[in-house]
XYZ file of C-alpha atoms in Angstrom:
405
model
C 48.290 -9.515 68.665
C 45.690 -6.950 69.584
C 44.273 -7.012 73.074
C 40.504 -7.213 73.259
C 40.676 -7.055 77.060
C 42.973 -4.969 79.221
C 45.883 -7.047 80.556
C 45.152 -10.016 78.287
C 48.803 -10.540 77.342
C 49.924 -10.890 80.955
C 47.109 -13.349 81.676
C 48.021 -15.455 78.627
C 51.671 -15.632 79.735
C 50.706 -17.111 83.125
C 51.150 -20.824 83.751
C 47.474 -21.172 84.733
C 44.472 -19.579 83.053
C 42.734 -16.703 84.825
C 39.761 -17.806 86.984
C 37.242 -15.934 84.812
C 38.481 -17.825 81.744
C 38.037 -21.316 83.183
C 34.578 -21.862 81.712
C 35.113 -25.534 80.902
C 36.468 -26.628 84.287
C 34.252 -28.604 86.641
C 33.165 -26.894 89.810
C 34.487 -27.829 93.208
C 32.193 -29.618 95.682
C 29.877 -27.382 97.649
C 30.548 -26.608 101.334
C 29.065 -29.102 103.780
C 26.664 -26.488 105.191
C 24.947 -26.105 101.830
C 24.489 -29.859 101.456
C 22.198 -29.933 104.510
C 19.435 -27.852 102.886
C 17.483 -30.672 101.250
C 18.409 -33.427 103.663
C 15.315 -33.191 105.879
C 12.966 -33.615 102.930
C 15.056 -36.250 101.213
C 14.857 -38.361 104.357
C 11.097 -38.735 103.783
C 11.755 -40.901 100.695
C 10.818 -44.510 101.545
C 13.708 -46.929 101.219
C 12.729 -49.711 98.816
C 15.870 -51.779 99.482
C 16.267 -54.693 101.864
C 17.822 -53.902 105.214
C 20.697 -56.301 104.737
C 23.767 -54.724 103.171
C 22.596 -51.100 103.394
C 25.376 -48.639 104.093
C 23.922 -45.267 103.123
C 20.338 -44.069 103.193
C 18.446 -42.927 100.102
C 18.813 -39.307 101.247
C 22.603 -39.623 101.049
C 22.560 -40.612 97.375
C 19.989 -37.987 96.442
C 21.849 -35.142 98.188
C 25.105 -36.091 96.476
C 23.451 -36.241 93.039
C 21.755 -32.857 93.407
C 24.995 -31.275 94.614
C 26.833 -32.890 91.695
C 24.340 -31.406 89.259
C 24.918 -27.978 90.779
C 28.672 -28.417 90.314
C 28.372 -29.328 86.628
C 28.597 -33.145 86.846
C 26.281 -35.122 84.563
C 25.599 -38.845 84.434
C 25.956 -41.838 86.715
C 29.739 -42.133 86.366
C 30.111 -38.409 87.078
C 28.070 -38.780 90.288
C 30.496 -41.429 91.491
C 33.445 -39.202 90.618
C 31.908 -36.308 92.497
C 31.208 -38.464 95.554
C 34.849 -39.570 95.620
C 35.945 -35.931 95.873
C 33.868 -35.167 98.958
C 35.783 -34.765 102.187
C 34.995 -36.184 105.640
C 32.825 -33.280 106.738
C 30.746 -33.324 103.570
C 30.191 -37.090 103.671
C 29.130 -36.799 107.305
C 26.700 -34.001 106.400
C 24.862 -36.097 103.812
C 24.728 -39.186 106.051
C 27.515 -41.216 104.468
C 28.813 -44.563 105.690
C 31.670 -44.647 108.180
C 33.831 -47.699 107.594
C 34.865 -49.408 110.847
C 37.981 -50.893 109.246
C 39.175 -47.676 107.606
C 38.025 -45.416 110.423
C 36.683 -42.838 107.986
C 33.662 -42.057 105.822
C 33.636 -43.746 102.413
C 31.982 -42.529 99.217
C 29.214 -44.575 97.540
C 30.124 -46.606 94.466
C 29.029 -45.790 90.925
C 27.078 -49.045 90.629
C 24.989 -48.106 93.672
C 23.963 -44.800 92.112
C 22.794 -46.697 89.029
C 20.866 -49.243 91.085
C 19.130 -46.636 93.250
C 18.031 -44.444 90.335
C 16.875 -47.297 88.118
C 14.984 -49.213 90.828
C 13.472 -46.414 92.933
C 9.672 -46.044 92.525
C 9.124 -43.184 90.066
C 7.019 -41.006 92.360
C 9.182 -41.270 95.494
C 11.908 -38.755 94.650
C 9.529 -36.476 92.761
C 7.173 -36.227 95.759
C 9.956 -35.247 98.168
C 11.329 -32.560 95.838
C 7.828 -31.274 95.106
C 7.044 -30.816 98.805
C 10.392 -29.077 99.357
C 9.909 -26.605 96.514
C 6.366 -25.716 97.644
C 7.721 -23.705 100.586
C 9.573 -21.358 98.217
C 6.801 -21.042 95.638
C 5.038 -17.700 95.347
C 1.367 -18.008 96.268
C -0.935 -17.245 93.343
C 1.858 -16.970 90.739
C 0.911 -18.145 87.212
C 2.150 -21.556 86.083
C 3.147 -22.844 82.636
C 2.493 -26.503 81.821
C 4.117 -28.278 78.882
C 5.752 -31.544 77.826
C 9.207 -32.427 76.513
C 10.679 -35.528 74.930
C 13.818 -37.050 76.494
C 15.305 -37.628 73.076
C 18.413 -39.466 74.216
C 16.321 -42.139 75.953
C 13.682 -42.250 73.212
C 16.264 -43.084 70.539
C 17.367 -46.152 72.501
C 13.863 -47.628 72.797
C 12.289 -48.727 69.536
C 8.627 -47.789 69.203
C 8.480 -45.923 72.534
C 9.082 -42.333 73.626
C 10.145 -41.123 77.045
C 8.280 -37.861 77.552
C 7.950 -35.679 80.641
C 5.279 -33.088 81.429
C 6.466 -30.343 83.789
C 5.021 -27.269 85.493
C 7.137 -24.111 85.880
C 6.325 -20.911 87.738
C 6.292 -17.871 85.445
C 8.182 -15.360 87.545
C 10.655 -17.376 89.595
C 11.202 -20.189 87.091
C 10.871 -22.856 89.807
C 10.135 -26.380 88.574
C 7.058 -27.283 90.621
C 6.864 -30.876 89.463
C 6.870 -33.306 86.569
C 5.330 -36.634 85.560
C 6.257 -39.159 82.914
C 3.922 -39.840 80.009
C 2.682 -43.410 79.827
C 3.880 -45.708 77.047
C 0.408 -46.104 75.491
C -0.854 -42.541 75.787
C 0.247 -38.948 75.219
C 0.994 -35.887 77.350
C -2.638 -34.708 77.584
C -3.724 -37.100 80.405
C -0.278 -36.710 81.987
C -0.862 -32.953 82.176
C -4.158 -33.530 84.001
C -2.450 -35.920 86.401
C 0.262 -33.364 87.196
C -2.345 -30.644 87.731
C -4.109 -32.776 90.334
C -0.833 -33.628 92.084
C 0.126 -29.966 92.493
C -1.572 -27.361 94.653
C -2.870 -25.000 91.958
C -5.770 -23.456 93.868
C -6.090 -19.772 92.949
C -3.375 -19.919 90.291
C -3.537 -19.285 86.560
C -2.316 -22.206 84.429
C -1.135 -21.362 80.913
C -1.479 -24.147 78.310
C -0.391 -24.567 74.710
C -2.617 -25.641 71.817
C -2.248 -29.368 72.555
C -3.664 -29.034 76.078
C -6.616 -26.849 75.056
C -8.992 -29.745 75.743
C -12.408 -29.887 77.401
C -11.387 -32.463 80.014
C -8.214 -30.540 80.838
C -10.184 -27.331 81.345
C -12.716 -29.202 83.496
C -9.897 -30.691 85.600
C -8.295 -27.289 86.234
C -11.498 -25.364 86.948
C -13.439 -27.966 88.954
C -10.881 -30.303 90.526
C -7.921 -27.939 90.979
C -9.965 -24.733 91.487
C -7.583 -22.876 89.231
C -7.976 -20.667 86.160
C -6.678 -21.636 82.745
C -5.427 -19.666 79.758
C -4.968 -21.392 76.414
C -1.994 -19.497 74.994
C -3.166 -20.374 71.478
C -5.771 -22.512 69.746
C -4.650 -24.103 66.501
C -5.978 -26.578 63.962
C -6.164 -29.392 66.521
C -9.340 -27.678 67.778
C -10.940 -26.483 64.507
C -14.412 -25.847 65.965
C -13.145 -23.702 68.835
C -10.795 -21.785 66.543
C -13.601 -21.170 64.018
C -15.891 -19.885 66.807
C -13.223 -17.465 68.006
C -12.445 -16.192 64.507
C -16.142 -15.510 63.799
C -16.628 -13.249 66.836
C -17.231 -9.548 66.258
C -13.843 -8.342 67.443
C -14.570 -4.795 66.337
C -16.779 -4.374 69.415
C -14.263 -5.917 71.825
C -12.033 -4.039 74.223
C -8.615 -3.352 72.699
C -5.343 -2.548 74.373
C -2.832 0.049 73.267
C -0.055 -0.979 70.912
C 3.009 -2.292 72.734
C 6.478 -2.234 71.246
C 9.284 -4.686 72.075
C 12.864 -4.856 70.860
C 15.116 -7.861 71.285
C 16.787 -10.863 69.601
C 17.231 -8.825 66.431
C 13.491 -8.274 66.078
C 11.139 -5.354 66.391
C 7.697 -6.483 67.533
C 4.451 -4.571 67.870
C 1.412 -6.226 69.377
C -2.059 -5.398 70.581
C -4.727 -7.474 72.264
C -8.512 -7.606 72.244
C -10.669 -9.322 74.878
C -14.243 -10.496 74.190
C -16.683 -11.207 77.021
C -18.380 -14.623 76.686
C -20.194 -14.655 80.022
C -23.611 -13.833 78.505
C -25.943 -16.787 77.901
C -26.178 -16.076 74.177
C -22.565 -17.277 73.834
C -23.188 -20.666 75.499
C -22.690 -22.527 72.205
C -19.448 -20.680 71.438
C -16.105 -22.168 72.409
C -17.368 -24.977 74.639
C -14.611 -25.199 77.205
C -15.434 -25.621 80.876
C -15.502 -22.315 82.740
C -14.461 -20.123 79.819
C -15.496 -16.518 80.450
C -13.487 -14.545 77.928
C -11.770 -14.931 74.592
C -8.727 -13.000 73.477
C -7.112 -12.113 70.170
C -3.465 -11.058 69.981
C -2.092 -9.464 66.815
C 1.696 -9.419 66.400
C 3.793 -7.690 63.759
C 7.471 -8.691 63.693
C 10.266 -7.097 61.720
C 13.630 -8.893 61.474
C 16.294 -6.222 61.151
C 18.923 -8.502 59.607
C 16.770 -9.768 56.725
C 14.291 -6.893 56.556
C 11.341 -9.288 56.486
C 8.055 -8.415 58.205
C 5.557 -11.032 59.355
C 2.114 -10.790 60.925
C 0.468 -13.300 63.227
C -2.946 -13.491 64.890
C -3.460 -15.759 67.900
C -6.789 -16.727 69.470
C -7.466 -18.336 72.804
C -10.092 -18.773 75.556
C -9.626 -18.223 79.285
C -11.599 -18.849 82.463
C -10.492 -15.483 83.855
C -13.231 -12.892 84.077
C -12.995 -9.262 83.056
C -12.284 -8.287 86.674
C -9.118 -10.449 86.734
C -7.618 -9.993 83.274
C -8.268 -7.282 80.719
C -6.710 -6.563 77.306
C -3.566 -5.111 78.911
C -2.817 -8.118 81.140
C -3.772 -10.923 78.769
C -0.705 -10.741 76.439
C 1.621 -11.282 79.409
C -0.331 -14.285 80.714
C -0.410 -15.910 77.278
C 3.116 -14.925 76.222
C 4.824 -15.945 79.457
C 3.723 -19.524 78.861
C 6.564 -19.914 76.364
C 9.111 -19.127 79.061
C 8.991 -22.795 79.953
C 10.846 -23.459 76.704
C 13.771 -21.225 77.710
C 13.774 -21.635 81.482
C 13.304 -25.408 81.638
C 13.453 -27.212 78.293
C 16.495 -25.361 76.984
C 18.226 -25.640 80.359
C 17.663 -29.402 80.597
C 18.511 -30.068 76.933
C 21.749 -28.079 76.740
C 22.896 -27.081 80.230
C 22.074 -30.450 81.800
C 22.812 -32.209 78.479
C 19.692 -34.337 78.733
C 19.320 -34.727 74.963
C 22.543 -36.745 74.767
C 21.808 -38.851 77.842
C 20.866 -42.332 76.636
C 19.847 -43.815 79.986
C 16.766 -45.969 79.461
C 16.715 -48.763 82.080
C 13.447 -48.982 84.056
C 12.860 -45.707 85.989
C 16.306 -44.268 85.260
C 15.280 -41.532 82.740
C 12.651 -40.002 85.033
C 14.646 -40.269 88.269
C 17.740 -38.918 86.539
C 15.795 -35.831 85.454
C 14.737 -34.996 89.032
C 18.206 -33.894 90.294
C 18.523 -31.661 87.240
C 15.184 -29.985 87.917
C 16.107 -29.537 91.583
C 19.430 -27.969 90.589
C 17.659 -25.529 88.252
C 15.247 -24.489 91.020
C 18.072 -24.040 93.541
C 19.992 -21.820 91.124
C 16.898 -19.689 90.557
C 16.321 -19.391 94.309
C 19.931 -18.494 94.987
C 19.922 -15.897 92.219
C 16.809 -14.211 93.633
C 17.769 -14.286 97.320
C 21.600 -14.437 97.061
C 21.516 -17.172 99.730
C 21.156 -20.914 99.555
C 17.571 -21.895 100.477
C 17.121 -23.338 103.964
C 14.214 -25.551 105.075
C 11.432 -23.870 106.997
C 10.482 -24.648 110.583
C 7.667 -26.876 109.351
C 8.721 -30.504 109.516
C 8.525 -32.623 106.366
C 5.708 -35.078 106.031
C 6.106 -38.651 107.192
C 7.392 -41.212 104.688
C 4.790 -42.511 102.302
C 4.241 -45.943 100.889
C 5.972 -46.111 97.484
C 3.576 -45.651 94.603
C 3.499 -48.119 91.719
C 1.964 -45.604 89.334
C 4.072 -44.939 86.244
């Protein structure tokens, strides 16, 4: 046997595996002090249950589920298992029930977790988490907006898909919010609804080809007072794409060639920006508030296969020349796809959402909220090296549960 790591033989002879090798083991429950971070905001969730028979508040269940997600537990049964492992101090911290007969705090049952998540109004938990994450969000940071199918739930429901549209901050990777797509529509109106629910004033919202719509651009520019960047325009908008291709790009402002190396690829790209603010371009690319158009040319070389490919991407933006030039535009458009790696990949594989087949009532959407909160907490802890604490500003008063789906 040849050692690939110094001291590997001694570690293999031990009765227990070395701590750095225990990648498959479940994490231990978090300290009680860390469990108090979200409690103030979770207490603003209106309790939809009848008073009779209540033992624990809604905030207790939500805090336990978010902490379980952070410790690697997934699913309703896993939440009950995690709750059973909490000690007296931790159950007291989350507002658990103290049994008069047993003279100690008792953990909630698995069936109660299922009932709370499946019956809770869909906007209640999302609103509380959205208000909590706003205090850590970077003012003016660009936002990526995109949708994802909860494939595990969609396979269980014939003729219906459970899709979520989420907004993620480019730099920090915080999940600002999400909404569920209605059963008789698609993610385009859901994206407009999410934009109006969030505070996007002064931000730049990056969209993919599906959301490059006139009403979406009008909603962002007029209602939200934000700027929009369509990361690409494809064949779903043939008129806009044709208008952008026919522009005289030779007279546009071009950036210098930029070279990137990573993932086994060598990529060279350059960007051109065309000013559309003059009145003679009023009939070109009719999107609300568009001021510029950009063209990004990419050349990729795969070192393993030796193949070289070229791609040209067009898109409009409401940003003027004073806010985004040819050097800044590739980052704004390219960073939109970070939502695929920082949220969709994390929820599909890390949180194992693709294999989750929960489908009862509001269970798929409410079950996704603790996962998104866990992802945001990990990003905050990685950037500040401390667990986020609530600010001095008190949470808002409880709202009346919304019936909007």
